[in-house]
């Protein structure tokens, strides 16, 4: 069995398929019921990567195999069939190359693959999937998170072929591709989401406005505490999905990104505050609920185009000049 702990590595880890047992982890950590349907030794390889809490995986399978079981008990897995030359079946229905699958936490995956099959997956929380869509200024279709299924439309041929070439470079050991993992997720999200629609009439817009006002007030009052999407939705008196749609439509980002933005502003305020002059940057960040210094610096620089240390240094220089 594959070790399900990859740490924070962003490089792809390639593992040769030495037997049918290897395919229990066709999606990292799944523990599938893998049954070999053809004679001879199974071959091919699995590849895994991790980036920002999202697990990515791919399989290039040389053999006929049946895989049954939940891909993840706690998170959503989204995947794309990059090559199904002999055909593939999910829940006893044919799936062609380019098929995009959404597998909800705990739901059973039941598939058969023929020799030459290749796929790529991303496993992440529902909140993170909605956030990834919002980062691309997209909103997930209502039907996407409504159940485990194969999307009605296959992904565009050009997208599938380009990803297939890059994924096979990993499987054949030709080198890493640091942009491959996020590009896999981008392709799937772009296929399953759409641009925010302009709302017609006043009723729904008023509802969305009220939801956003309640949510923003709750977030502002709880920035020093852990904030869950469920808690924000409860405060806004709505569902998580409607909350996210309302934020994408009116705030143009997810509730999670909005809370992070406010926290970064609170951090910046404290960095130039005389009262916090002797407080370390790490303590200030932790005070506002952001306890990972490396990520704080990256997010802070992305928003303000400077590091927290540079903000503080500029402030201290200004104070010294005044005196």
mmCIF file with all atom_site columns, C-alpha atoms in Angstrom, residues 31-153:
data_model
loop_
_atom_site.group_PDB
_atom_site.id
_atom_site.type_symbol
_atom_site.label_atom_id
_atom_site.label_alt_id
_atom_site.label_comp_id
_atom_site.label_asym_id
_atom_site.label_entity_id
_atom_site.label_seq_id
_atom_site.pdbx_PDB_ins_code
_atom_site.Cartn_x
_atom_site.Cartn_y
_atom_site.Cartn_z
_atom_site.occupancy
_atom_site.B_iso_or_equiv
_atom_site.pdbx_formal_charge
_atom_site.auth_seq_id
_atom_site.auth_comp_id
_atom_site.auth_asym_id
_atom_site.auth_atom_id
_atom_site.pdbx_PDB_model_num
ATOM 1   C CA . UNK A 1 31  ? -8.001  1.443   -0.037  1.00 0.00 ? 31  UNK A CA 1
ATOM 2   C CA . UNK A 1 32  ? -10.122 0.267   -2.973  1.00 0.00 ? 32  UNK A CA 1
ATOM 3   C CA . UNK A 1 33  ? -11.247 -3.273  -3.687  1.00 0.00 ? 33  UNK A CA 1
ATOM 4   C CA . UNK A 1 34  ? -9.044  -3.892  -6.743  1.00 0.00 ? 34  UNK A CA 1
ATOM 5   C CA . UNK A 1 35  ? -9.739  -6.976  -8.878  1.00 0.00 ? 35  UNK A CA 1
ATOM 6   C CA . UNK A 1 36  ? -7.534  -8.023  -11.803 1.00 0.00 ? 36  UNK A CA 1
ATOM 7   C CA . UNK A 1 37  ? -9.663  -8.907  -14.853 1.00 0.00 ? 37  UNK A CA 1
ATOM 8   C CA . UNK A 1 38  ? -6.872  -9.940  -17.272 1.00 0.00 ? 38  UNK A CA 1
ATOM 9   C CA . UNK A 1 39  ? -4.103  -12.554 -17.175 1.00 0.00 ? 39  UNK A CA 1
ATOM 10  C CA . UNK A 1 40  ? -0.485  -11.690 -16.534 1.00 0.00 ? 40  UNK A CA 1
ATOM 11  C CA . UNK A 1 41  ? 1.288   -9.231  -14.306 1.00 0.00 ? 41  UNK A CA 1
ATOM 12  C CA . UNK A 1 42  ? -0.244  -5.780  -13.914 1.00 0.00 ? 42  UNK A CA 1
ATOM 13  C CA . UNK A 1 43  ? 1.957   -2.930  -15.100 1.00 0.00 ? 43  UNK A CA 1
ATOM 14  C CA . UNK A 1 44  ? 1.957   0.833   -15.407 1.00 0.00 ? 44  UNK A CA 1
ATOM 15  C CA . UNK A 1 45  ? 2.442   3.426   -12.705 1.00 0.00 ? 45  UNK A CA 1
ATOM 16  C CA . UNK A 1 46  ? 0.722   5.687   -10.209 1.00 0.00 ? 46  UNK A CA 1
ATOM 17  C CA . UNK A 1 47  ? 1.790   9.265   -9.537  1.00 0.00 ? 47  UNK A CA 1
ATOM 18  C CA . UNK A 1 48  ? 0.900   11.530  -6.630  1.00 0.00 ? 48  UNK A CA 1
ATOM 19  C CA . UNK A 1 49  ? 1.481   15.107  -5.585  1.00 0.00 ? 49  UNK A CA 1
ATOM 20  C CA . UNK A 1 50  ? 0.281   17.459  -2.838  1.00 0.00 ? 50  UNK A CA 1
ATOM 21  C CA . UNK A 1 51  ? -0.096  21.207  -3.044  1.00 0.00 ? 51  UNK A CA 1
ATOM 22  C CA . UNK A 1 52  ? -1.746  23.523  -0.511  1.00 0.00 ? 52  UNK A CA 1
ATOM 23  C CA . UNK A 1 53  ? -3.712  20.739  1.119   1.00 0.00 ? 53  UNK A CA 1
ATOM 24  C CA . UNK A 1 54  ? -5.026  19.251  -2.139  1.00 0.00 ? 54  UNK A CA 1
ATOM 25  C CA . UNK A 1 55  ? -4.031  15.698  -3.061  1.00 0.00 ? 55  UNK A CA 1
ATOM 26  C CA . UNK A 1 56  ? -3.456  15.021  -6.751  1.00 0.00 ? 56  UNK A CA 1
ATOM 27  C CA . UNK A 1 57  ? -3.148  11.635  -8.362  1.00 0.00 ? 57  UNK A CA 1
ATOM 28  C CA . UNK A 1 58  ? -2.875  9.902   -11.696 1.00 0.00 ? 58  UNK A CA 1
ATOM 29  C CA . UNK A 1 59  ? -2.769  6.354   -12.963 1.00 0.00 ? 59  UNK A CA 1
ATOM 30  C CA . UNK A 1 60  ? -1.473  4.838   -16.182 1.00 0.00 ? 60  UNK A CA 1
ATOM 31  C CA . UNK A 1 61  ? -2.741  1.259   -16.167 1.00 0.00 ? 61  UNK A CA 1
ATOM 32  C CA . UNK A 1 62  ? -1.569  -1.581  -18.382 1.00 0.00 ? 62  UNK A CA 1
ATOM 33  C CA . UNK A 1 63  ? -4.139  -4.222  -17.618 1.00 0.00 ? 63  UNK A CA 1
ATOM 34  C CA . UNK A 1 64  ? -7.858  -4.780  -17.210 1.00 0.00 ? 64  UNK A CA 1
ATOM 35  C CA . UNK A 1 65  ? -8.998  -3.977  -13.713 1.00 0.00 ? 65  UNK A CA 1
ATOM 36  C CA . UNK A 1 66  ? -12.098 -3.407  -11.591 1.00 0.00 ? 66  UNK A CA 1
ATOM 37  C CA . UNK A 1 67  ? -11.935 -0.810  -8.811  1.00 0.00 ? 67  UNK A CA 1
ATOM 38  C CA . UNK A 1 68  ? -14.714 -0.517  -6.238  1.00 0.00 ? 68  UNK A CA 1
ATOM 39  C CA . UNK A 1 69  ? -14.991 1.555   -3.081  1.00 0.00 ? 69  UNK A CA 1
ATOM 40  C CA . UNK A 1 70  ? -15.011 5.076   -1.697  1.00 0.00 ? 70  UNK A CA 1
ATOM 41  C CA . UNK A 1 71  ? -12.256 7.321   -3.043  1.00 0.00 ? 71  UNK A CA 1
ATOM 42  C CA . UNK A 1 72  ? -12.298 9.425   0.141   1.00 0.00 ? 72  UNK A CA 1
ATOM 43  C CA . UNK A 1 73  ? -14.391 9.226   3.296   1.00 0.00 ? 73  UNK A CA 1
ATOM 44  C CA . UNK A 1 74  ? -14.130 12.938  4.110   1.00 0.00 ? 74  UNK A CA 1
ATOM 45  C CA . UNK A 1 75  ? -13.380 14.836  0.909   1.00 0.00 ? 75  UNK A CA 1
ATOM 46  C CA . UNK A 1 76  ? -14.572 15.206  -2.673  1.00 0.00 ? 76  UNK A CA 1
ATOM 47  C CA . UNK A 1 77  ? -12.583 13.665  -5.501  1.00 0.00 ? 77  UNK A CA 1
ATOM 48  C CA . UNK A 1 78  ? -12.861 15.132  -8.980  1.00 0.00 ? 78  UNK A CA 1
ATOM 49  C CA . UNK A 1 79  ? -11.251 13.385  -11.895 1.00 0.00 ? 79  UNK A CA 1
ATOM 50  C CA . UNK A 1 80  ? -10.804 13.387  -15.648 1.00 0.00 ? 80  UNK A CA 1
ATOM 51  C CA . UNK A 1 81  ? -10.276 10.457  -17.996 1.00 0.00 ? 81  UNK A CA 1
ATOM 52  C CA . UNK A 1 82  ? -7.245  11.370  -20.081 1.00 0.00 ? 82  UNK A CA 1
ATOM 53  C CA . UNK A 1 83  ? -7.195  8.171   -22.154 1.00 0.00 ? 83  UNK A CA 1
ATOM 54  C CA . UNK A 1 84  ? -9.683  5.313   -22.256 1.00 0.00 ? 84  UNK A CA 1
ATOM 55  C CA . UNK A 1 85  ? -8.583  3.581   -25.467 1.00 0.00 ? 85  UNK A CA 1
ATOM 56  C CA . UNK A 1 86  ? -10.407 0.346   -24.683 1.00 0.00 ? 86  UNK A CA 1
ATOM 57  C CA . UNK A 1 87  ? -13.360 2.097   -23.117 1.00 0.00 ? 87  UNK A CA 1
ATOM 58  C CA . UNK A 1 88  ? -14.115 2.461   -19.447 1.00 0.00 ? 88  UNK A CA 1
ATOM 59  C CA . UNK A 1 89  ? -17.195 1.849   -17.348 1.00 0.00 ? 89  UNK A CA 1
ATOM 60  C CA . UNK A 1 90  ? -18.465 3.638   -14.266 1.00 0.00 ? 90  UNK A CA 1
ATOM 61  C CA . UNK A 1 91  ? -21.440 2.068   -12.513 1.00 0.00 ? 91  UNK A CA 1
ATOM 62  C CA . UNK A 1 92  ? -21.731 -0.248  -15.547 1.00 0.00 ? 92  UNK A CA 1
ATOM 63  C CA . UNK A 1 93  ? -22.093 2.643   -17.993 1.00 0.00 ? 93  UNK A CA 1
ATOM 64  C CA . UNK A 1 94  ? -19.611 3.487   -20.728 1.00 0.00 ? 94  UNK A CA 1
ATOM 65  C CA . UNK A 1 95  ? -17.365 6.503   -20.141 1.00 0.00 ? 95  UNK A CA 1
ATOM 66  C CA . UNK A 1 96  ? -15.288 7.957   -22.972 1.00 0.00 ? 96  UNK A CA 1
ATOM 67  C CA . UNK A 1 97  ? -11.964 9.764   -22.927 1.00 0.00 ? 97  UNK A CA 1
ATOM 68  C CA . UNK A 1 98  ? -12.556 13.232  -21.500 1.00 0.00 ? 98  UNK A CA 1
ATOM 69  C CA . UNK A 1 99  ? -15.172 12.071  -19.020 1.00 0.00 ? 99  UNK A CA 1
ATOM 70  C CA . UNK A 1 100 ? -15.201 14.218  -15.868 1.00 0.00 ? 100 UNK A CA 1
ATOM 71  C CA . UNK A 1 101 ? -16.273 12.571  -12.628 1.00 0.00 ? 101 UNK A CA 1
ATOM 72  C CA . UNK A 1 102 ? -17.400 14.048  -9.308  1.00 0.00 ? 102 UNK A CA 1
ATOM 73  C CA . UNK A 1 103 ? -17.220 11.627  -6.373  1.00 0.00 ? 103 UNK A CA 1
ATOM 74  C CA . UNK A 1 104 ? -18.625 12.870  -3.077  1.00 0.00 ? 104 UNK A CA 1
ATOM 75  C CA . UNK A 1 105 ? -17.150 11.872  0.279   1.00 0.00 ? 105 UNK A CA 1
ATOM 76  C CA . UNK A 1 106 ? -18.053 8.311   1.231   1.00 0.00 ? 106 UNK A CA 1
ATOM 77  C CA . UNK A 1 107 ? -19.843 7.509   -2.040  1.00 0.00 ? 107 UNK A CA 1
ATOM 78  C CA . UNK A 1 108 ? -18.880 4.330   -3.850  1.00 0.00 ? 108 UNK A CA 1
ATOM 79  C CA . UNK A 1 109 ? -16.741 4.442   -6.959  1.00 0.00 ? 109 UNK A CA 1
ATOM 80  C CA . UNK A 1 110 ? -17.391 1.421   -9.201  1.00 0.00 ? 110 UNK A CA 1
ATOM 81  C CA . UNK A 1 111 ? -15.284 1.354   -12.350 1.00 0.00 ? 111 UNK A CA 1
ATOM 82  C CA . UNK A 1 112 ? -13.587 -0.912  -14.871 1.00 0.00 ? 112 UNK A CA 1
ATOM 83  C CA . UNK A 1 113 ? -10.559 0.123   -16.901 1.00 0.00 ? 113 UNK A CA 1
ATOM 84  C CA . UNK A 1 114 ? -8.900  -1.466  -19.928 1.00 0.00 ? 114 UNK A CA 1
ATOM 85  C CA . UNK A 1 115 ? -5.179  -1.486  -20.824 1.00 0.00 ? 115 UNK A CA 1
ATOM 86  C CA . UNK A 1 116 ? -3.886  1.972   -21.706 1.00 0.00 ? 116 UNK A CA 1
ATOM 87  C CA . UNK A 1 117 ? -6.246  3.791   -19.355 1.00 0.00 ? 117 UNK A CA 1
ATOM 88  C CA . UNK A 1 118 ? -4.967  7.044   -17.888 1.00 0.00 ? 118 UNK A CA 1
ATOM 89  C CA . UNK A 1 119 ? -6.702  9.401   -15.482 1.00 0.00 ? 119 UNK A CA 1
ATOM 90  C CA . UNK A 1 120 ? -5.957  12.347  -13.199 1.00 0.00 ? 120 UNK A CA 1
ATOM 91  C CA . UNK A 1 121 ? -7.697  13.301  -9.957  1.00 0.00 ? 121 UNK A CA 1
ATOM 92  C CA . UNK A 1 122 ? -7.780  15.968  -7.268  1.00 0.00 ? 122 UNK A CA 1
ATOM 93  C CA . UNK A 1 123 ? -9.096  15.279  -3.748  1.00 0.00 ? 123 UNK A CA 1
ATOM 94  C CA . UNK A 1 124 ? -10.135 18.247  -1.623  1.00 0.00 ? 124 UNK A CA 1
ATOM 95  C CA . UNK A 1 125 ? -12.853 19.537  0.674   1.00 0.00 ? 125 UNK A CA 1
ATOM 96  C CA . UNK A 1 126 ? -16.135 20.818  -0.714  1.00 0.00 ? 126 UNK A CA 1
ATOM 97  C CA . UNK A 1 127 ? -15.283 24.223  0.749   1.00 0.00 ? 127 UNK A CA 1
ATOM 98  C CA . UNK A 1 128 ? -11.947 24.239  -1.056  1.00 0.00 ? 128 UNK A CA 1
ATOM 99  C CA . UNK A 1 129 ? -13.533 23.178  -4.357  1.00 0.00 ? 129 UNK A CA 1
ATOM 100 C CA . UNK A 1 130 ? -15.984 26.072  -4.153  1.00 0.00 ? 130 UNK A CA 1
ATOM 101 C CA . UNK A 1 131 ? -13.118 28.376  -3.193  1.00 0.00 ? 131 UNK A CA 1
ATOM 102 C CA . UNK A 1 132 ? -11.059 27.249  -6.185  1.00 0.00 ? 132 UNK A CA 1
ATOM 103 C CA . UNK A 1 133 ? -13.995 28.038  -8.454  1.00 0.00 ? 133 UNK A CA 1
ATOM 104 C CA . UNK A 1 134 ? -14.419 31.448  -6.834  1.00 0.00 ? 134 UNK A CA 1
ATOM 105 C CA . UNK A 1 135 ? -10.707 32.219  -7.306  1.00 0.00 ? 135 UNK A CA 1
ATOM 106 C CA . UNK A 1 136 ? -11.270 31.785  -11.029 1.00 0.00 ? 136 UNK A CA 1
ATOM 107 C CA . UNK A 1 137 ? -14.355 34.048  -10.892 1.00 0.00 ? 137 UNK A CA 1
ATOM 108 C CA . UNK A 1 138 ? -16.582 31.025  -11.468 1.00 0.00 ? 138 UNK A CA 1
ATOM 109 C CA . UNK A 1 139 ? -19.507 29.452  -9.651  1.00 0.00 ? 139 UNK A CA 1
ATOM 110 C CA . UNK A 1 140 ? -20.002 25.692  -9.504  1.00 0.00 ? 140 UNK A CA 1
ATOM 111 C CA . UNK A 1 141 ? -23.146 24.382  -11.188 1.00 0.00 ? 141 UNK A CA 1
ATOM 112 C CA . UNK A 1 142 ? -25.781 23.405  -8.656  1.00 0.00 ? 142 UNK A CA 1
ATOM 113 C CA . UNK A 1 143 ? -25.826 19.858  -10.000 1.00 0.00 ? 143 UNK A CA 1
ATOM 114 C CA . UNK A 1 144 ? -22.076 19.345  -9.504  1.00 0.00 ? 144 UNK A CA 1
ATOM 115 C CA . UNK A 1 145 ? -22.189 18.979  -5.724  1.00 0.00 ? 145 UNK A CA 1
ATOM 116 C CA . UNK A 1 146 ? -25.617 17.401  -5.755  1.00 0.00 ? 146 UNK A CA 1
ATOM 117 C CA . UNK A 1 147 ? -24.334 13.839  -6.070  1.00 0.00 ? 147 UNK A CA 1
ATOM 118 C CA . UNK A 1 148 ? -21.670 11.481  -7.303  1.00 0.00 ? 148 UNK A CA 1
ATOM 119 C CA . UNK A 1 149 ? -21.799 11.312  -11.095 1.00 0.00 ? 149 UNK A CA 1
ATOM 120 C CA . UNK A 1 150 ? -20.070 11.603  -14.445 1.00 0.00 ? 150 UNK A CA 1
ATOM 121 C CA . UNK A 1 151 ? -20.556 15.061  -15.955 1.00 0.00 ? 151 UNK A CA 1
ATOM 122 C CA . UNK A 1 152 ? -22.981 15.089  -18.859 1.00 0.00 ? 152 UNK A CA 1
ATOM 123 C CA . UNK A 1 153 ? -20.374 16.613  -21.196 1.00 0.00 ? 153 UNK A CA 1
#
